[in-house]
Coordinates of C-alpha atoms and ligand atoms in Angstrom, one line a residue:
M1 CA -175.5 224.7 79.4
S2 CA -176.7 221.5 77.8
R3 CA -174.4 218.5 77.9
R4 CA -172.6 217.5 74.8
T5 CA -173.1 213.9 73.7
I6 CA -170.1 211.7 72.9
T7 CA -169.2 208.1 71.9
V8 CA -165.7 206.7 72.3
L9 CA -164.8 203.8 70.0
G10 CA -161.7 202.0 71.5
A11 CA -162.4 203.4 75.0
T12 CA -160.1 200.9 76.7
G13 CA -157.0 201.9 74.8
S14 CA -154.4 204.6 75.4
V15 CA -156.2 207.3 73.5
G16 CA -159.6 206.0 74.9
A17 CA -158.3 206.3 78.4
S18 CA -156.9 209.9 77.8
T19 CA -160.3 210.8 76.4
L20 CA -162.2 209.4 79.4
D21 CA -159.8 211.2 81.8
L22 CA -160.9 214.5 80.2
L23 CA -164.6 213.6 80.3
M24 CA -164.4 212.6 83.9
R25 CA -162.8 215.9 84.8
A26 CA -166.0 217.7 83.5
P27 CA -168.8 215.3 84.2
D28 CA -171.5 218.0 83.9
A29 CA -170.4 218.9 80.4
W30 CA -170.7 215.4 78.8
A31 CA -173.3 212.7 78.3
V32 CA -171.7 209.5 77.2
E33 CA -173.7 207.6 74.6
A34 CA -171.5 204.6 74.0
L35 CA -168.1 203.1 74.8
T36 CA -166.5 200.2 72.9
A37 CA -163.7 197.8 73.3
N38 CA -162.5 194.6 71.7
C39 CA -162.4 192.2 74.6
D40 CA -161.2 194.0 77.8
V41 CA -164.5 193.6 79.6
A42 CA -163.2 194.7 83.0
A43 CA -161.8 198.0 81.8
L44 CA -164.9 198.7 79.6
A45 CA -167.4 198.0 82.3
Q46 CA -165.4 200.1 84.8
S47 CA -165.3 203.0 82.4
A48 CA -168.9 202.6 81.4
R49 CA -169.9 202.8 85.1
A50 CA -167.6 205.8 85.8
V51 CA -169.1 207.9 83.0
N52 CA -172.6 206.4 83.2
A53 CA -172.6 205.4 79.5
K54 CA -175.8 204.3 77.9
L55 CA -174.2 201.5 76.0
A56 CA -171.1 199.4 76.2
V57 CA -170.0 197.2 73.3
V58 CA -167.3 194.5 72.9
A59 CA -166.3 193.5 69.4
D60 CA -165.6 190.0 70.5
E61 CA -168.9 188.2 70.7
G62 CA -167.4 185.6 73.1
C63 CA -167.1 188.4 75.7
Y64 CA -170.8 189.3 75.7
A65 CA -171.9 187.2 78.7
A66 CA -169.0 188.6 80.8
L67 CA -169.9 192.2 79.8
K68 CA -173.6 191.6 80.6
D69 CA -172.6 190.2 84.0
A70 CA -170.2 193.1 84.7
L71 CA -172.9 195.6 84.0
A72 CA -175.7 193.9 85.8
G73 CA -177.9 196.3 87.8
T74 CA -176.4 199.4 86.3
G75 CA -179.0 200.0 83.5
I76 CA -176.1 200.2 81.0
E77 CA -177.0 198.3 77.9
A78 CA -174.5 195.7 76.7
A79 CA -173.9 194.5 73.1
A80 CA -171.3 192.5 71.2
G81 CA -170.1 191.9 67.7
K82 CA -168.9 193.9 64.7
A83 CA -172.4 195.0 63.7
A84 CA -173.0 196.2 67.2
L85 CA -169.8 198.4 67.0
C86 CA -171.3 200.1 63.9
D87 CA -174.6 200.5 65.6
A88 CA -172.9 202.2 68.5
A89 CA -171.2 204.6 66.0
K90 CA -174.6 205.3 64.4
R91 CA -176.2 206.4 67.7
P92 CA -176.8 210.1 67.9
A93 CA -173.7 211.4 69.7
E94 CA -172.5 214.8 68.5
I95 CA -168.8 213.7 68.8
V96 CA -167.3 210.3 68.1
V97 CA -163.8 209.6 69.1
A98 CA -162.4 207.0 66.7
A99 CA -159.7 205.4 68.8
I100 CA -159.8 201.7 67.7
V101 CA -156.4 200.5 66.6
G102 CA -155.9 199.2 63.1
A103 CA -158.2 198.6 60.1
A104 CA -160.8 197.0 62.6
G105 CA -161.8 200.7 63.2
L106 CA -162.7 201.3 59.5
Q107 CA -166.4 200.2 59.5
P108 CA -167.5 201.8 62.8
T109 CA -165.6 205.0 61.9
L110 CA -167.2 205.2 58.5
A111 CA -170.6 204.6 60.1
A112 CA -170.1 207.7 62.2
V113 CA -168.9 209.7 59.3
E114 CA -171.9 208.7 57.2
R115 CA -174.3 210.0 59.7
G116 CA -172.6 213.4 59.8
A117 CA -171.0 213.3 63.3
T118 CA -168.0 215.3 64.3
L119 CA -165.2 212.8 64.3
A120 CA -162.1 213.1 66.5
I121 CA -160.0 210.6 64.5
A122 CA -157.1 208.9 66.1
N123 CA -157.5 205.7 64.1
K124 CA -155.0 206.6 61.4
E125 CA -155.2 203.1 59.8
T126 CA -158.8 203.9 58.7
L127 CA -157.6 206.9 56.7
V128 CA -154.6 205.0 55.3
C129 CA -156.8 202.2 54.0
A130 CA -159.8 204.1 52.9
G131 CA -159.1 207.8 53.1
D132 CA -160.8 208.6 49.8
L133 CA -164.0 206.8 50.9
V134 CA -164.0 208.5 54.3
R135 CA -163.5 212.0 52.8
A136 CA -166.2 211.4 50.2
A137 CA -168.6 210.2 52.9
A138 CA -167.8 213.3 55.0
V139 CA -168.5 215.6 52.0
R140 CA -171.9 213.8 51.5
S141 CA -172.9 213.9 55.2
G142 CA -171.3 217.1 56.4
A143 CA -169.2 215.2 59.0
V144 CA -166.3 217.2 60.4
L145 CA -163.0 215.4 60.6
L146 CA -160.7 216.6 63.4
P147 CA -157.3 214.9 63.7
V148 CA -156.3 213.6 67.2
D149 CA -152.8 212.4 66.1
S150 CA -150.6 215.1 67.7
E151 CA -148.8 215.9 64.5
H152 CA -152.0 216.3 62.4
N153 CA -153.6 218.2 65.2
A154 CA -150.7 220.6 65.2
I155 CA -150.9 220.9 61.4
F156 CA -154.7 221.5 61.6
Q157 CA -154.1 224.3 64.1
V158 CA -151.6 226.2 62.0
F159 CA -152.8 225.3 58.5
D160 CA -154.5 228.2 56.5
H161 CA -157.6 226.2 55.6
A162 CA -159.0 229.2 53.6
H163 CA -155.9 229.5 51.5
P164 CA -154.2 226.1 51.0
E165 CA -152.4 227.5 48.0
R166 CA -150.3 229.6 50.3
V167 CA -148.8 226.4 51.9
T168 CA -145.6 225.1 50.4
R169 CA -144.7 222.3 52.7
I170 CA -145.9 220.3 55.7
I171 CA -143.1 218.9 57.8
V172 CA -144.2 216.1 60.1
T173 CA -142.0 215.6 63.2
A174 CA -141.0 212.2 64.4
S175 CA -139.4 211.4 67.7
G176 CA -137.2 208.7 66.1
G177 CA -138.4 206.0 68.4
P178 CA -136.3 203.9 70.8
F179 CA -133.8 202.8 68.2
R180 CA -132.9 206.2 66.8
R181 CA -129.2 205.6 67.5
S182 CA -129.2 201.8 67.0
T183 CA -127.4 200.0 64.2
A184 CA -129.3 197.6 62.0
D185 CA -127.4 194.8 63.7
E186 CA -128.5 195.9 67.1
M187 CA -132.1 196.3 65.9
R188 CA -132.1 192.7 64.6
H189 CA -132.2 191.3 68.1
V190 CA -134.6 193.8 69.9
T191 CA -137.4 192.3 71.9
P192 CA -141.1 193.4 71.8
A193 CA -140.7 194.9 75.3
Q194 CA -137.8 197.1 74.0
A195 CA -139.7 198.1 70.9
C196 CA -142.7 199.1 73.0
T197 CA -140.6 201.3 75.4
H198 CA -141.1 204.7 73.6
P199 CA -138.6 207.4 74.8
V200 CA -141.3 210.1 75.0
W201 CA -144.9 208.9 74.5
S202 CA -146.9 206.3 76.4
M203 CA -149.1 204.5 73.8
G204 CA -150.6 201.1 72.8
A205 CA -148.4 198.3 71.7
K206 CA -149.1 198.5 68.0
I207 CA -148.4 202.2 67.5
S208 CA -145.3 201.8 69.8
V209 CA -143.8 199.2 67.5
D210 CA -144.8 201.4 64.5
S211 CA -142.9 204.3 66.1
A212 CA -139.9 202.1 66.5
T213 CA -139.8 201.0 62.8
L214 CA -140.9 204.6 61.7
M215 CA -143.8 202.9 59.9
N216 CA -145.9 205.2 62.1
K217 CA -144.4 208.3 60.5
G218 CA -145.1 206.7 57.0
L219 CA -148.7 206.0 58.0
E220 CA -148.9 209.6 59.2
L221 CA -147.7 211.0 55.8
I222 CA -150.5 209.0 54.1
E223 CA -152.9 210.3 56.8
A224 CA -151.8 213.9 56.2
A225 CA -152.4 213.5 52.5
H226 CA -156.0 212.7 53.2
L227 CA -156.5 215.4 55.9
F228 CA -154.9 218.3 54.1
P229 CA -155.1 219.6 50.5
V230 CA -151.4 219.0 49.6
T231 CA -149.5 216.7 47.2
P232 CA -147.2 213.9 48.4
D233 CA -144.2 216.1 47.2
Q234 CA -145.3 218.7 49.8
L235 CA -145.0 216.2 52.7
E236 CA -141.7 215.7 54.6
V237 CA -140.5 214.1 57.8
I238 CA -138.0 215.5 60.2
V239 CA -136.7 213.6 63.3
H240 CA -137.1 215.7 66.4
P241 CA -136.3 213.6 69.5
Q242 CA -137.8 216.0 72.1
S243 CA -141.3 215.7 70.6
V244 CA -142.0 219.3 71.7
V245 CA -142.7 220.7 68.2
H246 CA -145.6 218.6 66.9
S247 CA -145.2 219.6 63.2
F248 CA -144.6 222.5 60.9
V249 CA -146.5 224.2 58.1
E250 CA -144.4 226.3 55.7
Y251 CA -145.9 229.2 53.7
I252 CA -144.9 230.8 50.3
D253 CA -143.3 233.7 52.1
G254 CA -140.9 231.4 53.9
S255 CA -142.7 231.6 57.3
M256 CA -142.9 228.3 59.2
L257 CA -145.7 227.9 61.7
A258 CA -145.6 225.2 64.4
Q259 CA -147.6 224.1 67.4
L260 CA -145.7 223.1 70.5
G261 CA -146.7 221.4 73.7
S262 CA -145.7 218.7 76.1
P263 CA -146.1 215.2 74.8
D264 CA -149.5 214.5 76.3
M265 CA -152.3 213.2 74.1
R266 CA -154.9 215.0 76.3
T267 CA -153.9 218.3 74.6
P268 CA -154.8 217.3 71.0
I269 CA -157.8 215.3 72.2
A270 CA -159.1 218.3 74.1
Y271 CA -158.6 220.4 71.0
C272 CA -161.0 218.1 69.2
L273 CA -163.5 217.8 72.0
A274 CA -163.8 221.6 72.4
Y275 CA -163.5 222.6 68.8
P276 CA -163.9 225.3 67.7
E277 CA -163.5 226.5 71.3
R278 CA -160.7 225.6 73.7
M279 CA -160.9 223.7 77.0
A280 CA -158.5 223.5 79.9
T281 CA -156.4 220.3 80.3
P282 CA -154.1 219.0 83.1
S283 CA -151.3 218.5 80.5
A284 CA -147.9 219.7 81.8
R285 CA -147.1 223.2 80.6
L286 CA -143.9 223.5 78.5
D287 CA -141.0 224.8 80.4
L288 CA -138.9 226.1 77.5
A289 CA -135.9 226.9 79.7
A290 CA -135.9 223.3 80.9
V291 CA -136.3 222.0 77.3
A292 CA -133.3 224.3 76.4
R293 CA -132.6 222.7 73.0
L294 CA -134.7 221.6 70.1
E295 CA -132.9 219.1 67.9
F296 CA -133.7 218.1 64.3
E297 CA -132.2 215.6 62.0
A298 CA -133.0 213.9 58.7
P299 CA -134.6 210.5 58.9
D300 CA -132.4 207.5 58.0
Y301 CA -134.3 205.6 55.3
D302 CA -131.6 202.8 55.2
R303 CA -132.0 201.8 58.9
F304 CA -135.7 202.4 58.8
P305 CA -136.9 201.0 55.5
A306 CA -140.6 201.1 56.6
L307 CA -140.6 204.9 56.1
G308 CA -139.6 204.5 52.4
L309 CA -142.1 201.7 51.8
A310 CA -144.9 204.0 53.2
T311 CA -143.7 207.0 51.1
D312 CA -143.7 204.8 48.0
A313 CA -147.2 203.6 48.8
L314 CA -148.4 207.2 49.3
R315 CA -147.0 208.1 45.9
A316 CA -148.5 204.9 44.2
G317 CA -151.9 205.7 45.8
G318 CA -154.9 203.4 45.1
S319 CA -154.8 200.2 47.1
A320 CA -151.0 200.4 47.9
P321 CA -151.5 202.1 51.3
C322 CA -154.2 199.5 52.2
I323 CA -151.8 196.6 51.3
L324 CA -149.0 198.3 53.2
N325 CA -151.2 198.8 56.3
A326 CA -152.6 195.2 56.3
A327 CA -149.1 193.7 55.9
N328 CA -147.8 195.9 58.7
E329 CA -150.6 194.9 61.1
V330 CA -149.9 191.2 60.5
A331 CA -146.2 191.7 60.8
V332 CA -146.4 193.8 64.0
A333 CA -148.7 191.2 65.6
A334 CA -146.3 188.4 64.7
F335 CA -143.4 190.4 66.1
L336 CA -145.3 191.1 69.4
A337 CA -146.0 187.4 69.5
G338 CA -142.3 186.6 69.2
E339 CA -142.7 184.8 65.9
I340 CA -140.5 187.1 63.8
G341 CA -137.6 189.5 64.4
F342 CA -137.9 193.3 64.4
L343 CA -136.3 193.8 61.0
D344 CA -138.6 191.2 59.5
I345 CA -141.5 193.6 59.9
A346 CA -140.4 195.9 57.0
A347 CA -139.2 192.9 55.0
I348 CA -142.7 191.3 55.3
V349 CA -144.4 194.6 54.3
A350 CA -142.1 194.8 51.2
D351 CA -142.7 191.2 50.3
T352 CA -146.5 191.6 50.6
L353 CA -146.4 194.8 48.5
S354 CA -144.5 192.9 45.8
R355 CA -146.9 190.0 45.7
V356 CA -150.3 191.7 46.0
G357 CA -150.9 193.7 42.9
A358 CA -152.1 197.3 43.7
G359 CA -154.9 198.9 41.8
G360 CA -157.7 201.3 42.4
V361 CA -160.2 201.3 45.3
A362 CA -163.7 202.4 44.6
S363 CA -165.8 200.9 47.4
L364 CA -165.7 199.6 51.0
D365 CA -166.1 196.0 49.7
E366 CA -162.9 196.5 47.6
V367 CA -161.0 197.8 50.6
V368 CA -162.1 194.8 52.6
A369 CA -161.1 192.4 49.8
I370 CA -157.7 194.0 49.4
D371 CA -157.1 194.1 53.1
S372 CA -157.9 190.4 53.3
A373 CA -155.7 189.4 50.4
A374 CA -152.8 191.4 51.8
R375 CA -153.3 189.8 55.3
R376 CA -153.2 186.3 53.7
A377 CA -150.0 187.2 51.8
A378 CA -148.4 188.7 54.9
L379 CA -149.3 185.7 57.0
A380 CA -147.7 183.4 54.4
A381 CA -144.6 185.6 54.6
V382 CA -144.6 185.4 58.4
S383 CA -144.6 181.6 58.3
R384 CA -141.7 181.6 55.8
R385 CA -139.7 184.0 57.9
G386 CA -140.8 182.7 61.2
V387 CA -139.4 179.3 60.5
S388 CA -136.5 180.2 58.3
A389 CA -135.2 183.4 59.7
A390 CA -136.4 184.8 63.0
K391 CA -136.3 181.9 65.3
P392 CA -132.7 180.8 64.6
R393 CA -131.8 184.5 65.0
Q394 CA -133.6 184.7 68.3
A395 CA -132.1 181.5 69.4
A396 CA -128.6 182.9 68.5
A397 CA -129.3 186.1 70.4
A398 CA -130.5 184.2 73.4
A399 CA -127.4 182.0 73.3
R400 CA -125.2 185.1 73.1
R401 CA -127.0 186.6 76.1
Q402 CA -126.4 183.4 78.1
A403 CA -122.7 183.3 77.1
Ligands
LIG501 N1 -151.7 206.1 71.8 C1 -151.4 207.2 71.3 O1 -150.8 208.1 71.9 C2 -151.8 207.5 69.9 C3 -151.4 208.7 69.3 C4 -151.8 209.1 68.0 C5 -152.6 208.2 67.3 N2 -153.0 207.0 67.9 C6 -153.8 206.1 67.1 O2 -155.0 205.8 67.8 C7 -155.4 204.5 67.6 C8 -155.5 203.8 69.0 O3 -154.2 203.7 69.5 P1 -154.0 203.3 71.0 O4 -152.5 203.5 71.3 O5 -155.0 204.0 71.9 O6 -154.3 201.7 70.9 P2 -154.5 200.7 72.1 O7 -154.0 201.2 73.4 O8 -154.0 199.4 71.7 O9 -156.1 200.6 72.2 C9 -156.8 200.1 71.1 C10 -158.3 200.1 71.4 O10 -159.0 199.5 70.2 C11 -159.7 198.3 70.7 N3 -159.6 197.3 69.7 C12 -158.5 196.5 69.4 N4 -158.8 195.7 68.4 C13 -160.1 195.8 68.1 C14 -161.0 195.2 67.2 N5 -160.6 194.2 66.5 N6 -162.3 195.6 67.2 C15 -162.7 196.6 68.0 N7 -161.9 197.3 68.9 C16 -160.6 196.9 68.9 C17 -159.1 198.0 72.0 O11 -159.9 197.2 72.8 P3 -159.3 196.1 74.0 O12 -158.7 197.0 75.0 O13 -160.5 195.4 74.4 O14 -158.3 195.3 73.2 C18 -158.8 199.4 72.6 O15 -159.9 199.9 73.1 C19 -154.4 203.8 66.7 O16 -154.8 203.9 65.4 C20 -153.1 204.7 66.8 O17 -152.3 204.7 65.7 C21 -152.6 206.7 69.1

């Protein structure tokens, strides 16, 4: 059997590592064209050697010399910069795993879509910012878009693609994150480390914080609206702390179909890699007797305002989701850097949405311009809050802890 060719964008991240784990379990089945990272040279070089990639790319040009050194004598090509990321995506791999975090993944992901690759898309921010452009490019090129996000992968598996009119609702499950039972006052003082400690999933820092604010679920609603032919009114969220049911599709006859599995990203990634076949994975099998109970509860929009902001942006459409995403990326980075408090994240997103006028988005250039304008507005909001609000609060919390 001939080997399938694959490129992994964001190979050093959590999704990237899970993907490489699957590839390394079946080395005769895969030929790795390219792996990319931002600046983690050591991890990238180690992975490129392990899977014998043809090319390794770092987005940060300042890391090029280190990457070249790390790959010396291997025959693996090294490259750096944003254009090199897009060139990597354009190389002729059958499957491209889009696992860069944030809007930084947009251009390389779009480059792979434009050449008609099969895309295993984890990079939800790309769909949130430019879902219409990505879908239009896929129609033109014949690219196949397969969702890696466990919820969308579940929906994809149980959605009647031939008869979307038979679907009445998509219900996206949310674990509820680490602060599901916390009061707003308790959340005010949480640290980045606490926010990144997800009760069920092990993920990168940004998506972990998004899961804690429930912004992740809001981004997923927008992502679902691009991946499936449904209206915003047909999309709902239900909190399901066990993260065993990965989402539901309801049909006109009242049937609800769901996909279940242990919370291990290797299952949805493997689904995409093998599609339309199936492949074995080492993911733990569900022991339903041990799970015993499946709990569901409505999300709390008051304690988690990010979910409402994202729902509003989904309904507004146009550039609103792009503004929401850019502001959230800036605010999450500021929170992780200790510059603002946890509750400031949603406040900064709301502030940015109110200051940057939303409109239509017709081209990639417009997406890039809107993203930049929203980032500038969000950075300004961070400096206002960082000085006036978060630091005194953090100082007060630190003082309380010492008392
Ligand atoms: N983790 C999960 O379980 C999970 C589940 C569903 C969906 N997703 C989605 O999958 C995507 C990746 O998530 P993750 O948790 O794997 O993230 P992560 O662990 O933070 O990894 C992010 C990857 O993107 C690279 N990267 C970061 N900034 C970049 C830039 N400016 N240019 C180019 N590459 C850049 C990183 O390289 P360096 O290592 O060099 O920084 C790394 O390879 C996100 O969109 C997330 O929402 C993740």
